[in-house]
Amino acid sequence: MIHRIGDRKAHAQAVPLPPSLELEACYRYCEALCRAHHHNFPVASIFTRSTLRKHVFAMFAFARAADDFADEASYEGRRASELDRWEELLHETYYGRPPEHPVFIALADTIKRFSLPIIEFTQLVSGFRTDLEARRYATWSDLRSYARQAAEPVGHLLLYIGGYRAPELHAYSDDLSSGLAIARLIQDMPADWERGRVYIPAEDLRHFGVTEADIASRRASPQVGALVRYLVARTRALLERGRPLAELVSADLAVELALMWHGGNRILDKIADAGPDLFRHRPRINAADKALVVMRAVAWRGETLGPRAVDLARRTLGA
């Protein structure tokens, strides 16, 4: 979700453009673009209603590409212009000529089918543009403001695609989306340092006696361990506040949201295990972790799918 929807795989696995701009080929391109990144939780898993899955991929592909413009080294020197062009294509898709880019061809169909508002997409672009300007965050409130643009719109769009427009669901979605995004930011602290960014609030670094020099030198210390425990507890509280969302939706999205919730908590487990060594070794979700996430999500919300849930879980784990 989010800044940090996923990590780019090796360049050799970059996704080629589709041979044609036929609609289903464009949707398949969006799916391939999403699958070319590692995630802490499945995106548009087989637990999502099949008629919704390609639309979820289209929405995530839009966000994924915009995030890459802000982050990937290959866009250095032209990040702002790429984001400007991406937003221009978005406005053309809504108000101008028919799109000629595969992501926007698929997205135009998704927007029309579900009457998606433009504001969530423009907020995402604005959030990623913030990455080009803001390199430090003074307070937790500042970090949440960033997540409101760069993460929370994804949750809104996912609900819209699922047919959920009740405003009261957005509060749960916002906490879940921000919790997932902040968990990823904690996970990626050393990598973000290399990009010149420190997302952890300065007030928290100062309170626990951790400096940017500690991040730069990959230092392990009791102070880093205390900071990690605090960040994990605070982020886990966000996820807990978002937990009811997976209990309020029906089978079309219930397990998908449970996967996100358990995926976020699992990476927080891994971060907590790293503790003082967080700056030295980036925590990762491996195959065993993913299997655990799937089984926990199915055990929690699989009843919404009935007997089909167990079969879907087995297929997912065997994939």
C-alpha atoms as a printed R data frame, in Angstrom:
    type eleno elety resid chain resno       x       y       z
1   ATOM     1    CA   MET     A     1   0.000   0.000   0.000
2   ATOM     2    CA   ILE     A     2   1.354   3.091  -0.305
3   ATOM     3    CA   HIS     A     3   4.890   4.284  -0.378
4   ATOM     4    CA   ARG     A     4   6.519   0.897  -0.327
5   ATOM     5    CA   ILE     A     5   3.891  -1.095  -2.121
6   ATOM     6    CA   GLY     A     6   6.725  -3.436  -2.984
7   ATOM     7    CA   ASP     A     7  10.412  -3.790  -3.843
8   ATOM     8    CA   ARG     A     8  11.515  -3.894  -7.447
9   ATOM     9    CA   LYS     A     9  12.947  -7.256  -8.485
10  ATOM    10    CA   ALA     A    10  16.173  -7.565 -10.452
11  ATOM    11    CA   HIS     A    11  16.359  -5.488 -13.639
12  ATOM    12    CA   ALA     A    12  16.456  -8.690 -15.694
13  ATOM    13    CA   GLN     A    13  12.898  -9.329 -14.549
14  ATOM    14    CA   ALA     A    14  11.618  -5.929 -15.683
15  ATOM    15    CA   VAL     A    15   8.163  -6.163 -17.235
16  ATOM    16    CA   PRO     A    16   8.045  -5.769 -21.045
17  ATOM    17    CA   LEU     A    17   5.253  -3.724 -22.574
18  ATOM    18    CA   PRO     A    18   2.366  -5.790 -23.978
19  ATOM    19    CA   PRO     A    19   2.490  -6.597 -27.711
20  ATOM    20    CA   SER     A    20  -0.840  -4.842 -28.194
21  ATOM    21    CA   LEU     A    21  -3.013  -2.332 -26.367
22  ATOM    22    CA   GLU     A    22  -5.997  -4.664 -26.307
23  ATOM    23    CA   LEU     A    23  -7.797  -4.256 -22.986
24  ATOM    24    CA   GLU     A    24  -7.135  -7.695 -21.511
25  ATOM    25    CA   ALA     A    25  -3.461  -7.489 -22.539
26  ATOM    26    CA   CYS     A    26  -3.228  -4.212 -20.641
27  ATOM    27    CA   TYR     A    27  -4.773  -5.803 -17.569
28  ATOM    28    CA   ARG     A    28  -2.253  -8.649 -17.795
29  ATOM    29    CA   TYR     A    29   0.525  -6.061 -17.998
30  ATOM    30    CA   CYS     A    30  -0.754  -4.422 -14.798
31  ATOM    31    CA   GLU     A    31  -0.748  -7.809 -13.087
32  ATOM    32    CA   ALA     A    32   2.804  -8.530 -14.248
33  ATOM    33    CA   LEU     A    33   3.924  -5.092 -13.061
34  ATOM    34    CA   CYS     A    34   2.545  -5.793  -9.586
35  ATOM    35    CA   ARG     A    35   4.004  -9.291  -9.442
36  ATOM    36    CA   ALA     A    36   7.450  -7.953 -10.384
37  ATOM    37    CA   HIS     A    37   7.751  -6.526  -6.881
38  ATOM    38    CA   HIS     A    38   8.055  -8.296  -3.557
39  ATOM    39    CA   HIS     A    39   5.253  -7.632  -1.099
40  ATOM    40    CA   ASN     A    40   4.733  -8.292   2.595
41  ATOM    41    CA   PHE     A    41   1.252  -9.522   1.700
42  ATOM    42    CA   PRO     A    42  -0.402 -10.891  -1.460
43  ATOM    43    CA   VAL     A    43  -1.845  -8.306  -3.851
44  ATOM    44    CA   ALA     A    44  -5.122  -9.251  -5.561
45  ATOM    45    CA   SER     A    45  -4.813 -12.809  -4.293
46  ATOM    46    CA   ILE     A    46  -7.010 -15.678  -5.481
47  ATOM    47    CA   PHE     A    47  -9.175 -15.031  -2.424
48  ATOM    48    CA   THR     A    48 -10.397 -11.805  -4.029
49  ATOM    49    CA   ARG     A    49 -13.523 -12.260  -6.124
50  ATOM    50    CA   SER     A    50 -12.313 -13.141  -9.611
51  ATOM    51    CA   THR     A    51 -14.295 -10.360 -11.265
52  ATOM    52    CA   LEU     A    52 -12.499  -7.795  -9.097
53  ATOM    53    CA   ARG     A    53  -8.935  -9.079  -9.290
54  ATOM    54    CA   LYS     A    54  -7.819  -7.448 -12.529
55  ATOM    55    CA   HIS     A    55  -9.216  -4.107 -11.382
56  ATOM    56    CA   VAL     A    56  -7.230  -4.303  -8.147
57  ATOM    57    CA   PHE     A    57  -4.108  -4.967 -10.228
58  ATOM    58    CA   ALA     A    58  -4.843  -1.901 -12.388
59  ATOM    59    CA   MET     A    59  -5.150   0.338  -9.336
60  ATOM    60    CA   PHE     A    60  -1.977  -1.043  -7.732
61  ATOM    61    CA   ALA     A    61  -0.073  -0.768 -11.047
62  ATOM    62    CA   PHE     A    62  -0.837   2.951 -11.201
63  ATOM    63    CA   ALA     A    63   0.508   3.425  -7.671
64  ATOM    64    CA   ARG     A    64   3.448   1.075  -8.227
65  ATOM    65    CA   ALA     A    65   4.701   2.973 -11.261
66  ATOM    66    CA   ALA     A    66   4.352   6.348  -9.536
67  ATOM    67    CA   ASP     A    67   6.267   5.024  -6.525
68  ATOM    68    CA   ASP     A    68   9.031   3.790  -8.825
69  ATOM    69    CA   PHE     A    69   9.373   7.254 -10.365
70  ATOM    70    CA   ALA     A    70  10.034   8.644  -6.884
71  ATOM    71    CA   ASP     A    71  12.381   5.843  -5.780
72  ATOM    72    CA   GLU     A    72  14.120   3.878  -8.509
73  ATOM    73    CA   ALA     A    73  17.662   4.909  -9.433
74  ATOM    74    CA   SER     A    74  16.906   4.699 -13.161
75  ATOM    75    CA   TYR     A    75  14.663   7.772 -12.849
76  ATOM    76    CA   GLU     A    76  17.269   9.967 -11.176
77  ATOM    77    CA   GLY     A    77  17.246  13.438 -12.707
78  ATOM    78    CA   ARG     A    78  13.765  13.107 -14.156
79  ATOM    79    CA   ARG     A    79  11.652  12.045 -11.203
80  ATOM    80    CA   ALA     A    80   9.529  15.208 -11.084
81  ATOM    81    CA   SER     A    81   8.909  15.229 -14.832
82  ATOM    82    CA   GLU     A    82   7.884  11.548 -14.802
83  ATOM    83    CA   LEU     A    83   5.423  12.160 -11.969
84  ATOM    84    CA   ASP     A    84   4.091  15.243 -13.760
85  ATOM    85    CA   ARG     A    85   3.566  13.198 -16.918
86  ATOM    86    CA   TRP     A    86   1.904  10.391 -14.936
87  ATOM    87    CA   GLU     A    87  -0.549  12.875 -13.446
88  ATOM    88    CA   GLU     A    88  -1.123  14.413 -16.870
89  ATOM    89    CA   LEU     A    89  -2.017  10.969 -18.244
90  ATOM    90    CA   LEU     A    90  -4.379  10.507 -15.303
91  ATOM    91    CA   HIS     A    91  -6.202  13.754 -16.087
92  ATOM    92    CA   GLU     A    92  -6.373  12.839 -19.774
93  ATOM    93    CA   THR     A    93  -7.882   9.491 -18.797
94  ATOM    94    CA   TYR     A    94 -10.609  11.245 -16.816
95  ATOM    95    CA   TYR     A    95 -11.225  14.311 -18.946
96  ATOM    96    CA   GLY     A    96  -9.315  14.156 -22.226
97  ATOM    97    CA   ARG     A    97  -8.388  11.886 -25.068
98  ATOM    98    CA   PRO     A    98  -8.403   8.061 -24.809
99  ATOM    99    CA   PRO     A    99  -5.228   6.745 -23.120
100 ATOM   100    CA   GLU     A   100  -2.449   5.037 -25.060
101 ATOM   101    CA   HIS     A   101  -0.477   3.656 -22.115
102 ATOM   102    CA   PRO     A   102  -1.316   0.073 -20.988
103 ATOM   103    CA   VAL     A   103  -1.741   1.011 -17.319
104 ATOM   104    CA   PHE     A   104  -4.161   3.811 -18.177
105 ATOM   105    CA   ILE     A   105  -6.088   1.744 -20.717
106 ATOM   106    CA   ALA     A   106  -6.785  -0.811 -17.987
107 ATOM   107    CA   LEU     A   107  -7.324   1.898 -15.381
108 ATOM   108    CA   ALA     A   108  -9.800   3.784 -17.602
109 ATOM   109    CA   ASP     A   109 -11.955   0.669 -17.773
110 ATOM   110    CA   THR     A   110 -11.710   0.178 -13.990
111 ATOM   111    CA   ILE     A   111 -12.519   3.848 -13.309
112 ATOM   112    CA   LYS     A   112 -15.590   3.705 -15.523
113 ATOM   113    CA   ARG     A   113 -16.799   0.371 -14.150
114 ATOM   114    CA   PHE     A   114 -16.605   1.434 -10.499
115 ATOM   115    CA   SER     A   115 -17.053   5.220 -10.803
116 ATOM   116    CA   LEU     A   116 -13.735   5.820  -9.042
117 ATOM   117    CA   PRO     A   117 -13.116   9.460  -8.027
118 ATOM   118    CA   ILE     A   118  -9.955  11.126  -9.262
119 ATOM   119    CA   ILE     A   119  -9.029  12.599  -5.882
120 ATOM   120    CA   GLU     A   120  -7.520   9.382  -4.484
121 ATOM   121    CA   PHE     A   121  -5.242   9.025  -7.514
122 ATOM   122    CA   THR     A   122  -4.087  12.653  -7.394
123 ATOM   123    CA   GLN     A   123  -3.425  12.317  -3.666
124 ATOM   124    CA   LEU     A   124  -1.181   9.327  -4.361
125 ATOM   125    CA   VAL     A   125   0.840  11.277  -6.926
126 ATOM   126    CA   SER     A   126   1.083  14.171  -4.479
127 ATOM   127    CA   GLY     A   127   2.337  11.778  -1.801
128 ATOM   128    CA   PHE     A   128   5.047  10.385  -4.044
129 ATOM   129    CA   ARG     A   129   5.969  13.914  -5.086
130 ATOM   130    CA   THR     A   130   6.501  14.643  -1.384
131 ATOM   131    CA   ASP     A   131   9.349  12.100  -1.497
132 ATOM   132    CA   LEU     A   132  11.184  14.469  -3.827
133 ATOM   133    CA   GLU     A   133  10.858  17.364  -1.388
134 ATOM   134    CA   ALA     A   134  10.622  16.127   2.220
135 ATOM   135    CA   ARG     A   135  13.638  14.175   3.443
136 ATOM   136    CA   ARG     A   136  12.905  14.252   7.179
137 ATOM   137    CA   TYR     A   137   9.835  14.117   9.424
138 ATOM   138    CA   ALA     A   138   9.861  15.930  12.753
139 ATOM   139    CA   THR     A   139   6.921  14.205  14.446
140 ATOM   140    CA   TRP     A   140   4.667  11.169  14.237
141 ATOM   141    CA   SER     A   141   1.878  13.515  13.153
142 ATOM   142    CA   ASP     A   142   4.020  14.624  10.197
143 ATOM   143    CA   LEU     A   143   4.593  10.993   9.211
144 ATOM   144    CA   ARG     A   144   0.864  10.261   9.374
145 ATOM   145    CA   SER     A   145   0.207  13.282   7.155
146 ATOM   146    CA   TYR     A   146   2.578  11.794   4.601
147 ATOM   147    CA   ALA     A   147   0.821   8.411   4.821
148 ATOM   148    CA   ARG     A   148  -2.555  10.088   4.311
149 ATOM   149    CA   GLN     A   149  -1.425  10.977   0.821
150 ATOM   150    CA   ALA     A   150   0.952   8.166  -0.092
151 ATOM   151    CA   ALA     A   151  -0.893   5.186   1.435
152 ATOM   152    CA   GLU     A   152  -4.433   5.784   2.611
153 ATOM   153    CA   PRO     A   153  -5.946   6.512  -0.854
154 ATOM   154    CA   VAL     A   154  -5.094   2.933  -1.873
155 ATOM   155    CA   GLY     A   155  -7.357   1.594   0.863
156 ATOM   156    CA   HIS     A   156 -10.191   3.854  -0.257
157 ATOM   157    CA   LEU     A   157  -9.846   2.691  -3.862
158 ATOM   158    CA   LEU     A   158  -9.791  -0.957  -2.825
159 ATOM   159    CA   LEU     A   159 -13.049  -0.443  -0.930
160 ATOM   160    CA   TYR     A   160 -14.608   1.371  -3.893
161 ATOM   161    CA   ILE     A   161 -13.697  -1.495  -6.212
162 ATOM   162    CA   GLY     A   162 -15.279  -3.900  -3.752
163 ATOM   163    CA   GLY     A   163 -18.462  -1.826  -3.767
164 ATOM   164    CA   TYR     A   164 -17.999  -0.344  -0.281
165 ATOM   165    CA   ARG     A   165 -18.644   3.403  -0.119
166 ATOM   166    CA   ALA     A   166 -19.726   3.872   3.490
167 ATOM   167    CA   PRO     A   167 -17.547   6.693   4.894
168 ATOM   168    CA   GLU     A   168 -17.345   5.021   8.292
169 ATOM   169    CA   LEU     A   169 -15.246   2.231   6.758
170 ATOM   170    CA   HIS     A   170 -12.586   4.737   5.737
171 ATOM   171    CA   ALA     A   171 -11.368   5.280   9.294
172 ATOM   172    CA   TYR     A   172 -10.524   1.587   9.620
173 ATOM   173    CA   SER     A   173  -9.028   1.555   6.130
174 ATOM   174    CA   ASP     A   174  -6.856   4.585   6.884
175 ATOM   175    CA   ASP     A   175  -5.357   3.011   9.995
176 ATOM   176    CA   LEU     A   176  -4.727  -0.280   8.186
177 ATOM   177    CA   SER     A   177  -3.142   1.439   5.172
178 ATOM   178    CA   SER     A   178  -0.954   3.714   7.281
179 ATOM   179    CA   GLY     A   179   0.063   0.826   9.525
180 ATOM   180    CA   LEU     A   180   1.167  -1.222   6.519
181 ATOM   181    CA   ALA     A   181   3.059   1.724   5.022
182 ATOM   182    CA   ILE     A   182   4.845   2.629   8.249
183 ATOM   183    CA   ALA     A   183   5.791  -1.006   8.866
184 ATOM   184    CA   ARG     A   184   7.453  -0.979   5.453
185 ATOM   185    CA   LEU     A   185   9.251   2.275   6.222
186 ATOM   186    CA   ILE     A   186  10.684   0.796   9.427
187 ATOM   187    CA   GLN     A   187  11.707  -2.310   7.488
188 ATOM   188    CA   ASP     A   188  13.528  -0.183   4.909
189 ATOM   189    CA   MET     A   189  15.303   2.325   7.173
190 ATOM   190    CA   PRO     A   190  18.870   1.642   5.896
191 ATOM   191    CA   ALA     A   191  17.783   1.583   2.241
192 ATOM   192    CA   ASP     A   192  15.913   4.851   2.645
193 ATOM   193    CA   TRP     A   193  18.985   6.355   4.291
194 ATOM   194    CA   GLU     A   194  20.903   5.547   1.098
195 ATOM   195    CA   ARG     A   195  18.223   7.480  -0.801
196 ATOM   196    CA   GLY     A   196  18.770  10.435   1.513
197 ATOM   197    CA   ARG     A   197  15.540   9.957   3.460
198 ATOM   198    CA   VAL     A   198  14.768   9.309   7.105
199 ATOM   199    CA   TYR     A   199  11.099   8.600   7.689
200 ATOM   200    CA   ILE     A   200  11.378   7.778  11.393
201 ATOM   201    CA   PRO     A   201  10.302  10.932  13.251
202 ATOM   202    CA   ALA     A   202  13.167  13.016  14.594
203 ATOM   203    CA   GLU     A   203  11.371  13.280  17.938
204 ATOM   204    CA   ASP     A   204  11.548   9.476  18.312
205 ATOM   205    CA   LEU     A   205  15.194   9.255  17.311
206 ATOM   206    CA   ARG     A   206  16.014  11.975  19.806
207 ATOM   207    CA   HIS     A   207  13.941  10.442  22.610
208 ATOM   208    CA   PHE     A   208  15.718   7.078  22.344
209 ATOM   209    CA   GLY     A   209  19.171   8.525  21.751
210 ATOM   210    CA   VAL     A   210  19.551   7.225  18.211
211 ATOM   211    CA   THR     A   211  21.270   9.413  15.624
212 ATOM   212    CA   GLU     A   212  21.408   9.442  11.867
213 ATOM   213    CA   ALA     A   213  25.062   8.489  12.223
214 ATOM   214    CA   ASP     A   214  23.867   5.245  13.824
215 ATOM   215    CA   ILE     A   215  21.781   4.502  10.728
216 ATOM   216    CA   ALA     A   216  24.656   5.397   8.408
217 ATOM   217    CA   SER     A   217  27.139   3.164  10.264
218 ATOM   218    CA   ARG     A   218  24.626   0.308  10.707
219 ATOM   219    CA   ARG     A   219  25.226   0.493  14.437
220 ATOM   220    CA   ALA     A   220  23.568  -1.976  16.808
221 ATOM   221    CA   SER     A   221  22.884  -0.745  20.331
222 ATOM   222    CA   PRO     A   222  20.404  -0.992  23.218
223 ATOM   223    CA   GLN     A   223  19.116   2.423  22.143
224 ATOM   224    CA   VAL     A   224  18.292   1.107  18.666
225 ATOM   225    CA   GLY     A   225  16.584  -1.889  20.255
226 ATOM   226    CA   ALA     A   226  14.423   0.378  22.424
227 ATOM   227    CA   LEU     A   227  13.515   2.533  19.410
228 ATOM   228    CA   VAL     A   228  12.524  -0.570  17.428
229 ATOM   229    CA   ARG     A   229  10.303  -1.876  20.237
230 ATOM   230    CA   TYR     A   230   8.553   1.485  20.437
231 ATOM   231    CA   LEU     A   231   8.043   1.792  16.670
232 ATOM   232    CA   VAL     A   232   6.727  -1.764  16.430
233 ATOM   233    CA   ALA     A   233   4.266  -1.218  19.293
234 ATOM   234    CA   ARG     A   234   2.999   2.061  17.856
235 ATOM   235    CA   THR     A   235   2.598   0.635  14.354
236 ATOM   236    CA   ARG     A   236   0.943  -2.528  15.634
237 ATOM   237    CA   ALA     A   237  -1.593  -0.312  17.413
238 ATOM   238    CA   LEU     A   238  -2.467   1.246  14.038
239 ATOM   239    CA   LEU     A   239  -3.026  -2.189  12.528
240 ATOM   240    CA   GLU     A   240  -5.174  -3.166  15.489
241 ATOM   241    CA   ARG     A   241  -7.309  -0.067  14.963
242 ATOM   242    CA   GLY     A   242  -7.788  -1.149  11.335
243 ATOM   243    CA   ARG     A   243  -8.580  -4.778  12.185
244 ATOM   244    CA   PRO     A   244 -12.399  -4.393  12.202
245 ATOM   245    CA   LEU     A   245 -12.355  -3.610   8.472
246 ATOM   246    CA   ALA     A   246 -11.711  -7.255   7.598
247 ATOM   247    CA   GLU     A   247 -14.665  -8.207   9.805
248 ATOM   248    CA   LEU     A   248 -17.093  -5.735   8.226
249 ATOM   249    CA   VAL     A   249 -16.727  -6.697   4.556
250 ATOM   250    CA   SER     A   250 -18.025  -9.827   2.868
251 ATOM   251    CA   ALA     A   251 -16.286 -12.665   1.069
252 ATOM   252    CA   ASP     A   252 -15.213 -10.598  -1.940
253 ATOM   253    CA   LEU     A   253 -12.546  -8.761   0.101
254 ATOM   254    CA   ALA     A   254 -12.577 -10.288   3.599
255 ATOM   255    CA   VAL     A   255  -9.645 -12.689   3.214
256 ATOM   256    CA   GLU     A   256  -7.706 -10.194   1.082
257 ATOM   257    CA   LEU     A   257  -7.884  -7.641   3.894
258 ATOM   258    CA   ALA     A   258  -7.056 -10.322   6.454
259 ATOM   259    CA   LEU     A   259  -3.960 -11.171   4.402
260 ATOM   260    CA   MET     A   260  -2.900  -7.536   4.522
261 ATOM   261    CA   TRP     A   261  -3.483  -7.337   8.263
262 ATOM   262    CA   HIS     A   262  -1.590 -10.536   9.027
263 ATOM   263    CA   GLY     A   263   1.144  -9.626   6.518
264 ATOM   264    CA   GLY     A   264   1.676  -6.312   8.280
265 ATOM   265    CA   ASN     A   265   1.821  -7.962  11.673
266 ATOM   266    CA   ARG     A   266   4.207 -10.623  10.404
267 ATOM   267    CA   ILE     A   267   6.725  -8.086   9.139
268 ATOM   268    CA   LEU     A   268   6.437  -6.296  12.495
269 ATOM   269    CA   ASP     A   269   7.276  -9.638  14.151
270 ATOM   270    CA   LYS     A   270  10.379  -9.864  11.959
271 ATOM   271    CA   ILE     A   271  11.332  -6.261  12.736
272 ATOM   272    CA   ALA     A   272  10.931  -6.933  16.454
273 ATOM   273    CA   ASP     A   273  13.140 -10.022  16.125
274 ATOM   274    CA   ALA     A   274  15.831  -7.916  14.436
275 ATOM   275    CA   GLY     A   275  15.707  -5.444  17.320
276 ATOM   276    CA   PRO     A   276  19.098  -3.743  17.799
277 ATOM   277    CA   ASP     A   277  20.344  -5.237  14.505
278 ATOM   278    CA   LEU     A   278  17.622  -3.623  12.361
279 ATOM   279    CA   PHE     A   279  20.110  -1.302  10.653
280 ATOM   280    CA   ARG     A   280  22.377  -4.241   9.743
281 ATOM   281    CA   HIS     A   281  19.928  -6.812   8.441
282 ATOM   282    CA   ARG     A   282  16.730  -5.922   6.594
283 ATOM   283    CA   PRO     A   283  13.874  -8.145   7.827
284 ATOM   284    CA   ARG     A   284  12.214 -10.113   5.032
285 ATOM   285    CA   ILE     A   285   9.079 -12.162   4.557
286 ATOM   286    CA   ASN     A   286  10.053 -15.622   3.296
287 ATOM   287    CA   ALA     A   287   7.973 -18.493   1.922
288 ATOM   288    CA   ALA     A   288   7.331 -19.915   5.388
289 ATOM   289    CA   ASP     A   289   6.149 -16.507   6.610
290 ATOM   290    CA   LYS     A   290   3.801 -16.175   3.636
291 ATOM   291    CA   ALA     A   291   2.378 -19.626   4.331
292 ATOM   292    CA   LEU     A   292   1.757 -18.621   7.939
293 ATOM   293    CA   VAL     A   293   0.070 -15.389   6.840
294 ATOM   294    CA   VAL     A   294  -2.220 -17.264   4.443
295 ATOM   295    CA   MET     A   295  -3.225 -19.886   7.006
296 ATOM   296    CA   ARG     A   296  -3.894 -17.273   9.695
297 ATOM   297    CA   ALA     A   297  -5.950 -15.141   7.303
298 ATOM   298    CA   VAL     A   298  -8.007 -18.125   6.160
299 ATOM   299    CA   ALA     A   299  -8.520 -19.278   9.747
300 ATOM   300    CA   TRP     A   300  -9.734 -15.785  10.650
301 ATOM   301    CA   ARG     A   301 -11.927 -14.867   7.684
302 ATOM   302    CA   GLY     A   302 -12.089 -18.073   5.657
303 ATOM   303    CA   GLU     A   303 -15.532 -18.822   7.012
304 ATOM   304    CA   THR     A   304 -16.852 -16.152   4.635
305 ATOM   305    CA   LEU     A   305 -15.841 -18.436   1.759
306 ATOM   306    CA   GLY     A   306 -17.007 -21.699   3.298
307 ATOM   307    CA   PRO     A   307 -15.320 -25.001   2.272
308 ATOM   308    CA   ARG     A   308 -13.770 -23.282  -0.754
309 ATOM   309    CA   ALA     A   309 -11.357 -21.429   1.553
310 ATOM   310    CA   VAL     A   310  -9.266 -24.488   2.400
311 ATOM   311    CA   ASP     A   311  -8.888 -25.411  -1.261
312 ATOM   312    CA   LEU     A   312  -7.917 -21.849  -2.145
313 ATOM   313    CA   ALA     A   313  -5.365 -21.812   0.678
314 ATOM   314    CA   ARG     A   314  -3.767 -24.992  -0.593
315 ATOM   315    CA   ARG     A   315  -3.603 -23.603  -4.128
316 ATOM   316    CA   THR     A   316  -2.043 -20.378  -2.844
317 ATOM   317    CA   LEU     A   317   0.601 -22.173  -0.813
318 ATOM   318    CA   GLY     A   318   1.368 -24.479  -3.703
319 ATOM   319    CA   ALA     A   319   1.770 -21.637  -6.179
